[in-house]
Amino acid sequence: MKKCINTIMTLLFGFIVCSIGIILEVNANIGLGPWDAFHIGVIKHIPMSLGNIQIVTGIAIVLFTTFMGQIPGWATISNMILIGVFTDIINNSNIIPMSDNTFKGIIMMVIGIIFMAFGTYLYMKVQLGTGPRDGLMVVMVKKTGKSVRFVRNFIEACALIIGIMLGAPVGIGTVIYVFGIGYAIQWIFELFKFDTNDVVHRSILEDYRLVSKNLALKK
């Protein structure tokens, strides 16, 4: 029971940290990363909150990846919903101000990227499934046979291009995010000695089979 509670708390904390990172990135006001450019671009045409468009996008991606054979885990489903919920709560609280100059914006963007990297580490370490967008990357790698780097760059380039077409702001912050997020994640993983090669993510289906097996053994 204690292990279960620790897992849930780690997962929730990871989502909150990611949500703070997202708001820092958006409120840096110097340009957006690919996915948030997509989200903000959509918001400009459809009256939705940032958190809600994140949830809708996540649902669409999870449905697609499930159809393609990537069964989601509990962290995938909770990521899909809770990061959007936490993003709206933090955004509506106005505890993170909008930057009014480039220097402050760069500082906020860098801190936001570090928060995103740390939050990613936290929810990945519990091994309950990838986030929706990470799951999309995995599916595309399997289906195309291309490298992770190529597929990740392709997906994020598509998200960014659509965001720009929809009117999302881009700038120096976009460049910082695109080139900084990978290094930040690698640094956080090395800092906490987290090796992704040792990670085995469990899907909801695998958990169901495990619970069913345990119940059968108790009878």
PDB file of N, CA and C in Angstrom, residues 1-101:
ATOM      1  N   MET A   1       0.827  -1.212   0.000  1.00  0.00           N
ATOM      2  CA  MET A   1       0.000   0.000   0.000  1.00  0.00           C
ATOM      3  C   MET A   1       0.866   1.269   0.000  1.00  0.00           C
ATOM      4  N   LYS A   2       1.942   1.242   0.826  1.00  0.00           N
ATOM      5  CA  LYS A   2       2.833   2.397   0.898  1.00  0.00           C
ATOM      6  C   LYS A   2       3.479   2.667  -0.451  1.00  0.00           C
ATOM      7  N   LYS A   3       3.891   1.592  -1.144  1.00  0.00           N
ATOM      8  CA  LYS A   3       4.503   1.740  -2.459  1.00  0.00           C
ATOM      9  C   LYS A   3       3.517   2.333  -3.453  1.00  0.00           C
ATOM     10  N   CYS A   4       2.274   1.910  -3.365  1.00  0.00           N
ATOM     11  CA  CYS A   4       1.229   2.415  -4.254  1.00  0.00           C
ATOM     12  C   CYS A   4       0.999   3.912  -4.029  1.00  0.00           C
ATOM     13  N   ILE A   5       0.945   4.302  -2.754  1.00  0.00           N
ATOM     14  CA  ILE A   5       0.740   5.723  -2.412  1.00  0.00           C
ATOM     15  C   ILE A   5       1.920   6.560  -2.906  1.00  0.00           C
ATOM     16  N   ASN A   6       3.143   6.054  -2.704  1.00  0.00           N
ATOM     17  CA  ASN A   6       4.341   6.771  -3.159  1.00  0.00           C
ATOM     18  C   ASN A   6       4.335   6.938  -4.677  1.00  0.00           C
ATOM     19  N   THR A   7       3.885   5.894  -5.382  1.00  0.00           N
ATOM     20  CA  THR A   7       3.815   5.944  -6.841  1.00  0.00           C
ATOM     21  C   THR A   7       2.835   7.015  -7.301  1.00  0.00           C
ATOM     22  N   ILE A   8       1.665   7.033  -6.673  1.00  0.00           N
ATOM     23  CA  ILE A   8       0.638   8.016  -7.035  1.00  0.00           C
ATOM     24  C   ILE A   8       1.115   9.429  -6.738  1.00  0.00           C
ATOM     25  N   MET A   9       1.736   9.620  -5.576  1.00  0.00           N
ATOM     26  CA  MET A   9       2.221  10.940  -5.201  1.00  0.00           C
ATOM     27  C   MET A   9       3.327  11.421  -6.159  1.00  0.00           C
ATOM     28  N   THR A  10       4.212  10.509  -6.538  1.00  0.00           N
ATOM     29  CA  THR A  10       5.274  10.857  -7.487  1.00  0.00           C
ATOM     30  C   THR A  10       4.688  11.251  -8.829  1.00  0.00           C
ATOM     31  N   LEU A  11       3.689  10.492  -9.263  1.00  0.00           N
ATOM     32  CA  LEU A  11       3.034  10.757 -10.544  1.00  0.00           C
ATOM     33  C   LEU A  11       2.360  12.132 -10.526  1.00  0.00           C
ATOM     34  N   LEU A  12       1.601  12.405  -9.468  1.00  0.00           N
ATOM     35  CA  LEU A  12       0.891  13.681  -9.359  1.00  0.00           C
ATOM     36  C   LEU A  12       1.870  14.851  -9.272  1.00  0.00           C
ATOM     37  N   PHE A  13       2.926  14.672  -8.480  1.00  0.00           N
ATOM     38  CA  PHE A  13       3.928  15.725  -8.352  1.00  0.00           C
ATOM     39  C   PHE A  13       4.590  16.003  -9.705  1.00  0.00           C
ATOM     40  N   GLY A  14       4.858  14.934 -10.455  1.00  0.00           N
ATOM     41  CA  GLY A  14       5.442  15.088 -11.777  1.00  0.00           C
ATOM     42  C   GLY A  14       4.546  15.878 -12.706  1.00  0.00           C
ATOM     43  N   PHE A  15       3.246  15.619 -12.653  1.00  0.00           N
ATOM     44  CA  PHE A  15       2.293  16.342 -13.503  1.00  0.00           C
ATOM     45  C   PHE A  15       2.223  17.819 -13.111  1.00  0.00           C
ATOM     46  N   ILE A  16       2.247  18.087 -11.808  1.00  0.00           N
ATOM     47  CA  ILE A  16       2.201  19.482 -11.335  1.00  0.00           C
ATOM     48  C   ILE A  16       3.453  20.236 -11.795  1.00  0.00           C
ATOM     49  N   VAL A  17       4.609  19.582 -11.675  1.00  0.00           N
ATOM     50  CA  VAL A  17       5.865  20.204 -12.098  1.00  0.00           C
ATOM     51  C   VAL A  17       5.834  20.494 -13.600  1.00  0.00           C
ATOM     52  N   CYS A  18       5.329  19.540 -14.397  1.00  0.00           N
ATOM     53  CA  CYS A  18       5.200  19.757 -15.842  1.00  0.00           C
ATOM     54  C   CYS A  18       4.272  20.930 -16.135  1.00  0.00           C
ATOM     55  N   SER A  19       3.177  21.023 -15.402  1.00  0.00           N
ATOM     56  CA  SER A  19       2.204  22.096 -15.614  1.00  0.00           C
ATOM     57  C   SER A  19       2.811  23.458 -15.299  1.00  0.00           C
ATOM     58  N   ILE A  20       3.599  23.525 -14.232  1.00  0.00           N
ATOM     59  CA  ILE A  20       4.291  24.774 -13.900  1.00  0.00           C
ATOM     60  C   ILE A  20       5.252  25.142 -15.034  1.00  0.00           C
ATOM     61  N   GLY A  21       5.955  24.133 -15.555  1.00  0.00           N
ATOM     62  CA  GLY A  21       6.871  24.358 -16.661  1.00  0.00           C
ATOM     63  C   GLY A  21       6.165  24.910 -17.890  1.00  0.00           C
ATOM     64  N   ILE A  22       4.975  24.396 -18.180  1.00  0.00           N
ATOM     65  CA  ILE A  22       4.197  24.861 -19.329  1.00  0.00           C
ATOM     66  C   ILE A  22       3.813  26.331 -19.165  1.00  0.00           C
ATOM     67  N   ILE A  23       3.316  26.702 -17.984  1.00  0.00           N
ATOM     68  CA  ILE A  23       2.908  28.088 -17.753  1.00  0.00           C
ATOM     69  C   ILE A  23       4.110  29.022 -17.777  1.00  0.00           C
ATOM     70  N   LEU A  24       5.242  28.580 -17.245  1.00  0.00           N
ATOM     71  CA  LEU A  24       6.463  29.388 -17.315  1.00  0.00           C
ATOM     72  C   LEU A  24       6.844  29.635 -18.772  1.00  0.00           C
ATOM     73  N   GLU A  25       6.734  28.606 -19.580  1.00  0.00           N
ATOM     74  CA  GLU A  25       7.074  28.711 -21.007  1.00  0.00           C
ATOM     75  C   GLU A  25       6.147  29.688 -21.721  1.00  0.00           C
ATOM     76  N   VAL A  26       4.842  29.527 -21.484  1.00  0.00           N
ATOM     77  CA  VAL A  26       3.860  30.390 -22.147  1.00  0.00           C
ATOM     78  C   VAL A  26       3.996  31.833 -21.675  1.00  0.00           C
ATOM     79  N   ASN A  27       4.116  32.031 -20.357  1.00  0.00           N
ATOM     80  CA  ASN A  27       4.188  33.384 -19.799  1.00  0.00           C
ATOM     81  C   ASN A  27       5.557  34.049 -19.975  1.00  0.00           C
ATOM     82  N   ALA A  28       6.540  33.290 -20.459  1.00  0.00           N
ATOM     83  CA  ALA A  28       7.831  33.895 -20.786  1.00  0.00           C
ATOM     84  C   ALA A  28       7.648  34.939 -21.885  1.00  0.00           C
ATOM     85  N   ASN A  29       6.637  34.699 -22.720  1.00  0.00           N
ATOM     86  CA  ASN A  29       6.224  35.706 -23.705  1.00  0.00           C
ATOM     87  C   ASN A  29       7.313  36.036 -24.734  1.00  0.00           C
ATOM     88  N   ILE A  30       8.114  35.028 -25.089  1.00  0.00           N
ATOM     89  CA  ILE A  30       9.169  35.251 -26.092  1.00  0.00           C
ATOM     90  C   ILE A  30       9.116  34.183 -27.189  1.00  0.00           C
ATOM     91  N   GLY A  31       7.970  33.546 -27.336  1.00  0.00           N
ATOM     92  CA  GLY A  31       7.827  32.469 -28.310  1.00  0.00           C
ATOM     93  C   GLY A  31       7.570  31.149 -27.614  1.00  0.00           C
ATOM     94  N   LEU A  32       6.912  30.229 -28.299  1.00  0.00           N
ATOM     95  CA  LEU A  32       6.474  28.978 -27.686  1.00  0.00           C
ATOM     96  C   LEU A  32       7.169  27.753 -28.274  1.00  0.00           C
ATOM     97  N   GLY A  33       7.237  26.695 -27.458  1.00  0.00           N
ATOM     98  CA  GLY A  33       7.699  25.412 -27.951  1.00  0.00           C
ATOM     99  C   GLY A  33       6.660  24.825 -28.903  1.00  0.00           C
ATOM    100  N   PRO A  34       7.002  23.778 -29.648  1.00  0.00           N
ATOM    101  CA  PRO A  34       6.122  23.225 -30.685  1.00  0.00           C
ATOM    102  C   PRO A  34       4.704  22.892 -30.240  1.00  0.00           C
ATOM    103  N   TRP A  35       4.555  22.091 -29.187  1.00  0.00           N
ATOM    104  CA  TRP A  35       3.208  21.662 -28.802  1.00  0.00           C
ATOM    105  C   TRP A  35       2.388  22.801 -28.224  1.00  0.00           C
ATOM    106  N   ASP A  36       3.007  23.677 -27.453  1.00  0.00           N
ATOM    107  CA  ASP A  36       2.243  24.802 -26.914  1.00  0.00           C
ATOM    108  C   ASP A  36       1.913  25.817 -27.995  1.00  0.00           C
ATOM    109  N   ALA A  37       2.759  25.902 -29.029  1.00  0.00           N
ATOM    110  CA  ALA A  37       2.420  26.738 -30.184  1.00  0.00           C
ATOM    111  C   ALA A  37       1.170  26.180 -30.851  1.00  0.00           C
ATOM    112  N   PHE A  38       1.104  24.867 -30.954  1.00  0.00           N
ATOM    113  CA  PHE A  38      -0.093  24.224 -31.517  1.00  0.00           C
ATOM    114  C   PHE A  38      -1.322  24.515 -30.658  1.00  0.00           C
ATOM    115  N   HIS A  39      -1.173  24.345 -29.334  1.00  0.00           N
ATOM    116  CA  HIS A  39      -2.304  24.564 -28.426  1.00  0.00           C
ATOM    117  C   HIS A  39      -2.797  26.016 -28.467  1.00  0.00           C
ATOM    118  N   ILE A  40      -1.859  26.953 -28.384  1.00  0.00           N
ATOM    119  CA  ILE A  40      -2.227  28.374 -28.393  1.00  0.00           C
ATOM    120  C   ILE A  40      -2.826  28.756 -29.750  1.00  0.00           C
ATOM    121  N   GLY A  41      -2.285  28.167 -30.820  1.00  0.00           N
ATOM    122  CA  GLY A  41      -2.824  28.435 -32.146  1.00  0.00           C
ATOM    123  C   GLY A  41      -4.279  28.009 -32.264  1.00  0.00           C
ATOM    124  N   VAL A  42      -4.601  26.846 -31.720  1.00  0.00           N
ATOM    125  CA  VAL A  42      -5.982  26.349 -31.749  1.00  0.00           C
ATOM    126  C   VAL A  42      -6.890  27.253 -30.925  1.00  0.00           C
ATOM    127  N   ILE A  43      -6.385  27.665 -29.749  1.00  0.00           N
ATOM    128  CA  ILE A  43      -7.175  28.525 -28.858  1.00  0.00           C
ATOM    129  C   ILE A  43      -7.570  29.833 -29.536  1.00  0.00           C
ATOM    130  N   LYS A  44      -6.720  30.310 -30.432  1.00  0.00           N
ATOM    131  CA  LYS A  44      -7.017  31.562 -31.138  1.00  0.00           C
ATOM    132  C   LYS A  44      -8.250  31.441 -32.041  1.00  0.00           C
ATOM    133  N   HIS A  45      -8.635  30.216 -32.348  1.00  0.00           N
ATOM    134  CA  HIS A  45      -9.771  29.996 -33.253  1.00  0.00           C
ATOM    135  C   HIS A  45     -10.942  29.275 -32.582  1.00  0.00           C
ATOM    136  N   ILE A  46     -10.652  28.594 -31.483  1.00  0.00           N
ATOM    137  CA  ILE A  46     -11.699  27.872 -30.749  1.00  0.00           C
ATOM    138  C   ILE A  46     -11.646  28.326 -29.286  1.00  0.00           C
ATOM    139  N   PRO A  47     -12.744  28.818 -28.735  1.00  0.00           N
ATOM    140  CA  PRO A  47     -12.738  29.322 -27.352  1.00  0.00           C
ATOM    141  C   PRO A  47     -12.599  28.199 -26.320  1.00  0.00           C
ATOM    142  N   MET A  48     -11.364  27.867 -26.007  1.00  0.00           N
ATOM    143  CA  MET A  48     -11.069  26.837 -25.016  1.00  0.00           C
ATOM    144  C   MET A  48      -9.931  27.318 -24.132  1.00  0.00           C
ATOM    145  N   SER A  49      -9.837  26.766 -22.931  1.00  0.00           N
ATOM    146  CA  SER A  49      -8.707  27.081 -22.065  1.00  0.00           C
ATOM    147  C   SER A  49      -7.494  26.289 -22.528  1.00  0.00           C
ATOM    148  N   LEU A  50      -6.302  26.715 -22.086  1.00  0.00           N
ATOM    149  CA  LEU A  50      -5.082  26.008 -22.450  1.00  0.00           C
ATOM    150  C   LEU A  50      -5.126  24.566 -21.953  1.00  0.00           C
ATOM    151  N   GLY A  51      -5.599  24.382 -20.725  1.00  0.00           N
ATOM    152  CA  GLY A  51      -5.680  23.030 -20.171  1.00  0.00           C
ATOM    153  C   GLY A  51      -6.627  22.145 -20.942  1.00  0.00           C
ATOM    154  N   ASN A  52      -7.776  22.695 -21.349  1.00  0.00           N
ATOM    155  CA  ASN A  52      -8.761  21.897 -22.075  1.00  0.00           C
ATOM    156  C   ASN A  52      -8.266  21.475 -23.453  1.00  0.00           C
ATOM    157  N   ILE A  53      -7.561  22.363 -24.147  1.00  0.00           N
ATOM    158  CA  ILE A  53      -7.049  21.980 -25.462  1.00  0.00           C
ATOM    159  C   ILE A  53      -5.946  20.938 -25.316  1.00  0.00           C
ATOM    160  N   GLN A  54      -5.199  20.992 -24.211  1.00  0.00           N
ATOM    161  CA  GLN A  54      -4.205  19.943 -23.946  1.00  0.00           C
ATOM    162  C   GLN A  54      -4.894  18.588 -23.758  1.00  0.00           C
ATOM    163  N   ILE A  55      -6.005  18.597 -23.029  1.00  0.00           N
ATOM    164  CA  ILE A  55      -6.744  17.357 -22.781  1.00  0.00           C
ATOM    165  C   ILE A  55      -7.323  16.803 -24.074  1.00  0.00           C
ATOM    166  N   VAL A  56      -7.957  17.665 -24.867  1.00  0.00           N
ATOM    167  CA  VAL A  56      -8.558  17.228 -26.131  1.00  0.00           C
ATOM    168  C   VAL A  56      -7.498  16.668 -27.074  1.00  0.00           C
ATOM    169  N   THR A  57      -6.352  17.361 -27.151  1.00  0.00           N
ATOM    170  CA  THR A  57      -5.257  16.891 -28.001  1.00  0.00           C
ATOM    171  C   THR A  57      -4.740  15.544 -27.507  1.00  0.00           C
ATOM    172  N   GLY A  58      -4.590  15.423 -26.186  1.00  0.00           N
ATOM    173  CA  GLY A  58      -4.120  14.172 -25.602  1.00  0.00           C
ATOM    174  C   GLY A  58      -5.064  13.017 -25.881  1.00  0.00           C
ATOM    175  N   ILE A  59      -6.365  13.258 -25.772  1.00  0.00           N
ATOM    176  CA  ILE A  59      -7.353  12.217 -26.043  1.00  0.00           C
ATOM    177  C   ILE A  59      -7.254  11.756 -27.496  1.00  0.00           C
ATOM    178  N   ALA A  60      -7.147  12.713 -28.413  1.00  0.00           N
ATOM    179  CA  ALA A  60      -7.045  12.384 -29.838  1.00  0.00           C
ATOM    180  C   ALA A  60      -5.802  11.536 -30.116  1.00  0.00           C
ATOM    181  N   ILE A  61      -4.688  11.911 -29.489  1.00  0.00           N
ATOM    182  CA  ILE A  61      -3.439  11.174 -29.707  1.00  0.00           C
ATOM    183  C   ILE A  61      -3.526   9.769 -29.129  1.00  0.00           C
ATOM    184  N   VAL A  62      -4.075   9.647 -27.910  1.00  0.00           N
ATOM    185  CA  VAL A  62      -4.183   8.330 -27.272  1.00  0.00           C
ATOM    186  C   VAL A  62      -5.106   7.408 -28.071  1.00  0.00           C
ATOM    187  N   LEU A  63      -6.206   7.936 -28.584  1.00  0.00           N
ATOM    188  CA  LEU A  63      -7.102   7.129 -29.407  1.00  0.00           C
ATOM    189  C   LEU A  63      -6.376   6.636 -30.658  1.00  0.00           C
ATOM    190  N   PHE A  64      -5.599   7.524 -31.266  1.00  0.00           N
ATOM    191  CA  PHE A  64      -4.853   7.146 -32.474  1.00  0.00           C
ATOM    192  C   PHE A  64      -3.806   6.086 -32.166  1.00  0.00           C
ATOM    193  N   THR A  65      -3.009   6.308 -31.106  1.00  0.00           N
ATOM    194  CA  THR A  65      -1.938   5.370 -30.781  1.00  0.00           C
ATOM    195  C   THR A  65      -2.500   4.018 -30.318  1.00  0.00           C
ATOM    196  N   THR A  66      -3.650   4.035 -29.642  1.00  0.00           N
ATOM    197  CA  THR A  66      -4.287   2.778 -29.241  1.00  0.00           C
ATOM    198  C   THR A  66      -4.737   2.005 -30.477  1.00  0.00           C
ATOM    199  N   PHE A  67      -5.326   2.708 -31.423  1.00  0.00           N
ATOM    200  CA  PHE A  67      -5.754   2.094 -32.685  1.00  0.00           C
ATOM    201  C   PHE A  67      -4.552   1.492 -33.424  1.00  0.00           C
ATOM    202  N   MET A  68      -3.396   2.128 -33.261  1.00  0.00           N
ATOM    203  CA  MET A  68      -2.180   1.655 -33.926  1.00  0.00           C
ATOM    204  C   MET A  68      -1.455   0.571 -33.126  1.00  0.00           C
ATOM    205  N   GLY A  69      -2.038   0.183 -31.984  1.00  0.00           N
ATOM    206  CA  GLY A  69      -1.489  -0.931 -31.223  1.00  0.00           C
ATOM    207  C   GLY A  69      -0.698  -0.578 -29.988  1.00  0.00           C
ATOM    208  N   GLN A  70      -0.589   0.716 -29.656  1.00  0.00           N
ATOM    209  CA  GLN A  70       0.135   1.148 -28.454  1.00  0.00           C
ATOM    210  C   GLN A  70      -0.861   1.287 -27.303  1.00  0.00           C
ATOM    211  N   ILE A  71      -0.980   0.231 -26.474  1.00  0.00           N
ATOM    212  CA  ILE A  71      -1.931   0.255 -25.367  1.00  0.00           C
ATOM    213  C   ILE A  71      -1.440   1.214 -24.284  1.00  0.00           C
ATOM    214  N   PRO A  72      -2.274   2.166 -23.881  1.00  0.00           N
ATOM    215  CA  PRO A  72      -1.830   3.154 -22.882  1.00  0.00           C
ATOM    216  C   PRO A  72      -1.705   2.560 -21.487  1.00  0.00           C
ATOM    217  N   GLY A  73      -0.900   3.212 -20.655  1.00  0.00           N
ATOM    218  CA  GLY A  73      -0.789   2.841 -19.254  1.00  0.00           C
ATOM    219  C   GLY A  73      -1.573   3.828 -18.407  1.00  0.00           C
ATOM    220  N   TRP A  74      -1.597   3.571 -17.103  1.00  0.00           N
ATOM    221  CA  TRP A  74      -2.341   4.473 -16.213  1.00  0.00           C
ATOM    222  C   TRP A  74      -1.740   5.882 -16.226  1.00  0.00           C
ATOM    223  N   ALA A  75      -0.412   5.961 -16.354  1.00  0.00           N
ATOM    224  CA  ALA A  75       0.227   7.277 -16.403  1.00  0.00           C
ATOM    225  C   ALA A  75      -0.133   8.014 -17.691  1.00  0.00           C
ATOM    226  N   THR A  76      -0.359   7.254 -18.759  1.00  0.00           N
ATOM    227  CA  THR A  76      -0.757   7.864 -20.028  1.00  0.00           C
ATOM    228  C   THR A  76      -2.117   8.540 -19.885  1.00  0.00           C
ATOM    229  N   ILE A  77      -3.065   7.819 -19.298  1.00  0.00           N
ATOM    230  CA  ILE A  77      -4.420   8.340 -19.134  1.00  0.00           C
ATOM    231  C   ILE A  77      -4.434   9.517 -18.161  1.00  0.00           C
ATOM    232  N   SER A  78      -3.744   9.365 -17.037  1.00  0.00           N
ATOM    233  CA  SER A  78      -3.729  10.443 -16.043  1.00  0.00           C
ATOM    234  C   SER A  78      -2.964  11.656 -16.564  1.00  0.00           C
ATOM    235  N   ASN A  79      -1.890  11.421 -17.319  1.00  0.00           N
ATOM    236  CA  ASN A  79      -1.148  12.513 -17.953  1.00  0.00           C
ATOM    237  C   ASN A  79      -2.072  13.281 -18.894  1.00  0.00           C
ATOM    238  N   MET A  80      -2.813  12.553 -19.691  1.00  0.00           N
ATOM    239  CA  MET A  80      -3.722  13.128 -20.681  1.00  0.00           C
ATOM    240  C   MET A  80      -4.719  14.094 -20.049  1.00  0.00           C
ATOM    241  N   ILE A  81      -5.169  13.786 -18.840  1.00  0.00           N
ATOM    242  CA  ILE A  81      -6.207  14.587 -18.183  1.00  0.00           C
ATOM    243  C   ILE A  81      -5.626  15.580 -17.170  1.00  0.00           C
ATOM    244  N   LEU A  82      -4.774  15.090 -16.274  1.00  0.00           N
ATOM    245  CA  LEU A  82      -4.379  15.894 -15.117  1.00  0.00           C
ATOM    246  C   LEU A  82      -3.438  17.043 -15.443  1.00  0.00           C
ATOM    247  N   ILE A  83      -2.542  16.876 -16.414  1.00  0.00           N
ATOM    248  CA  ILE A  83      -1.673  17.996 -16.752  1.00  0.00           C
ATOM    249  C   ILE A  83      -2.502  19.171 -17.257  1.00  0.00           C
ATOM    250  N   GLY A  84      -3.539  18.872 -18.043  1.00  0.00           N
ATOM    251  CA  GLY A  84      -4.439  19.934 -18.502  1.00  0.00           C
ATOM    252  C   GLY A  84      -5.178  20.590 -17.349  1.00  0.00           C
ATOM    253  N   VAL A  85      -5.650  19.776 -16.407  1.00  0.00           N
ATOM    254  CA  VAL A  85      -6.366  20.309 -15.241  1.00  0.00           C
ATOM    255  C   VAL A  85      -5.445  21.184 -14.399  1.00  0.00           C
ATOM    256  N   PHE A  86      -4.246  20.676 -14.100  1.00  0.00           N
ATOM    257  CA  PHE A  86      -3.288  21.440 -13.287  1.00  0.00           C
ATOM    258  C   PHE A  86      -2.834  22.709 -14.009  1.00  0.00           C
ATOM    259  N   THR A  87      -2.694  22.635 -15.324  1.00  0.00           N
ATOM    260  CA  THR A  87      -2.293  23.809 -16.101  1.00  0.00           C
ATOM    261  C   THR A  87      -3.317  24.930 -15.945  1.00  0.00           C
ATOM    262  N   ASP A  88      -4.594  24.591 -16.042  1.00  0.00           N
ATOM    263  CA  ASP A  88      -5.643  25.610 -15.892  1.00  0.00           C
ATOM    264  C   ASP A  88      -5.689  26.162 -14.475  1.00  0.00           C
ATOM    265  N   ILE A  89      -5.512  25.299 -13.480  1.00  0.00           N
ATOM    266  CA  ILE A  89      -5.531  25.757 -12.082  1.00  0.00           C
ATOM    267  C   ILE A  89      -4.402  26.752 -11.835  1.00  0.00           C
ATOM    268  N   ILE A  90      -3.189  26.394 -12.282  1.00  0.00           N
ATOM    269  CA  ILE A  90      -2.030  27.268 -12.081  1.00  0.00           C
ATOM    270  C   ILE A  90      -2.182  28.553 -12.879  1.00  0.00           C
ATOM    271  N   ASN A  91      -2.663  28.423 -14.111  1.00  0.00           N
ATOM    272  CA  ASN A  91      -2.836  29.600 -14.974  1.00  0.00           C
ATOM    273  C   ASN A  91      -3.872  30.566 -14.404  1.00  0.00           C
ATOM    274  N   ASN A  92      -4.981  30.020 -13.932  1.00  0.00           N
ATOM    275  CA  ASN A  92      -6.060  30.861 -13.389  1.00  0.00           C
ATOM    276  C   ASN A  92      -5.698  31.493 -12.044  1.00  0.00           C
ATOM    277  N   SER A  93      -4.732  30.912 -11.349  1.00  0.00           N
ATOM    278  CA  SER A  93      -4.330  31.457 -10.044  1.00  0.00           C
ATOM    279  C   SER A  93      -3.455  32.709 -10.200  1.00  0.00           C
ATOM    280  N   ASN A  94      -2.897  32.883 -11.417  1.00  0.00           N
ATOM    281  CA  ASN A  94      -2.041  34.041 -11.710  1.00  0.00           C
ATOM    282  C   ASN A  94      -0.808  34.133 -10.812  1.00  0.00           C
ATOM    283  N   ILE A  95      -0.328  32.998 -10.315  1.00  0.00           N
ATOM    284  CA  ILE A  95       0.858  33.017  -9.452  1.00  0.00           C
ATOM    285  C   ILE A  95       2.145  33.150 -10.272  1.00  0.00           C
ATOM    286  N   ILE A  96       2.048  32.855 -11.575  1.00  0.00           N
ATOM    287  CA  ILE A  96       3.206  33.020 -12.454  1.00  0.00           C
ATOM    288  C   ILE A  96       2.913  34.189 -13.388  1.00  0.00           C
ATOM    289  N   PRO A  97       3.559  35.332 -13.193  1.00  0.00           N
ATOM    290  CA  PRO A  97       3.252  36.528 -13.981  1.00  0.00           C
ATOM    291  C   PRO A  97       3.726  36.431 -15.423  1.00  0.00           C
ATOM    292  N   MET A  98       3.153  37.252 -16.277  1.00  0.00           N
ATOM    293  CA  MET A  98       3.580  37.352 -17.667  1.00  0.00           C
ATOM    294  C   MET A  98       4.849  38.208 -17.737  1.00  0.00           C
ATOM    295  N   SER A  99       5.851  37.740 -18.455  1.00  0.00           N
ATOM    296  CA  SER A  99       7.090  38.496 -18.600  1.00  0.00           C
ATOM    297  C   SER A  99       6.856  39.772 -19.413  1.00  0.00           C
ATOM    298  N   ASP A 100       7.544  40.842 -19.025  1.00  0.00           N
ATOM    299  CA  ASP A 100       7.394  42.107 -19.739  1.00  0.00           C
ATOM    300  C   ASP A 100       8.685  42.561 -20.418  1.00  0.00           C
ATOM    301  N   ASN A 101       9.712  41.680 -20.404  1.00  0.00           N
ATOM    302  CA  ASN A 101      10.934  42.001 -21.143  1.00  0.00           C
ATOM    303  C   ASN A 101      11.650  40.707 -21.545  1.00  0.00           C
TER     304      ASN A 101
END
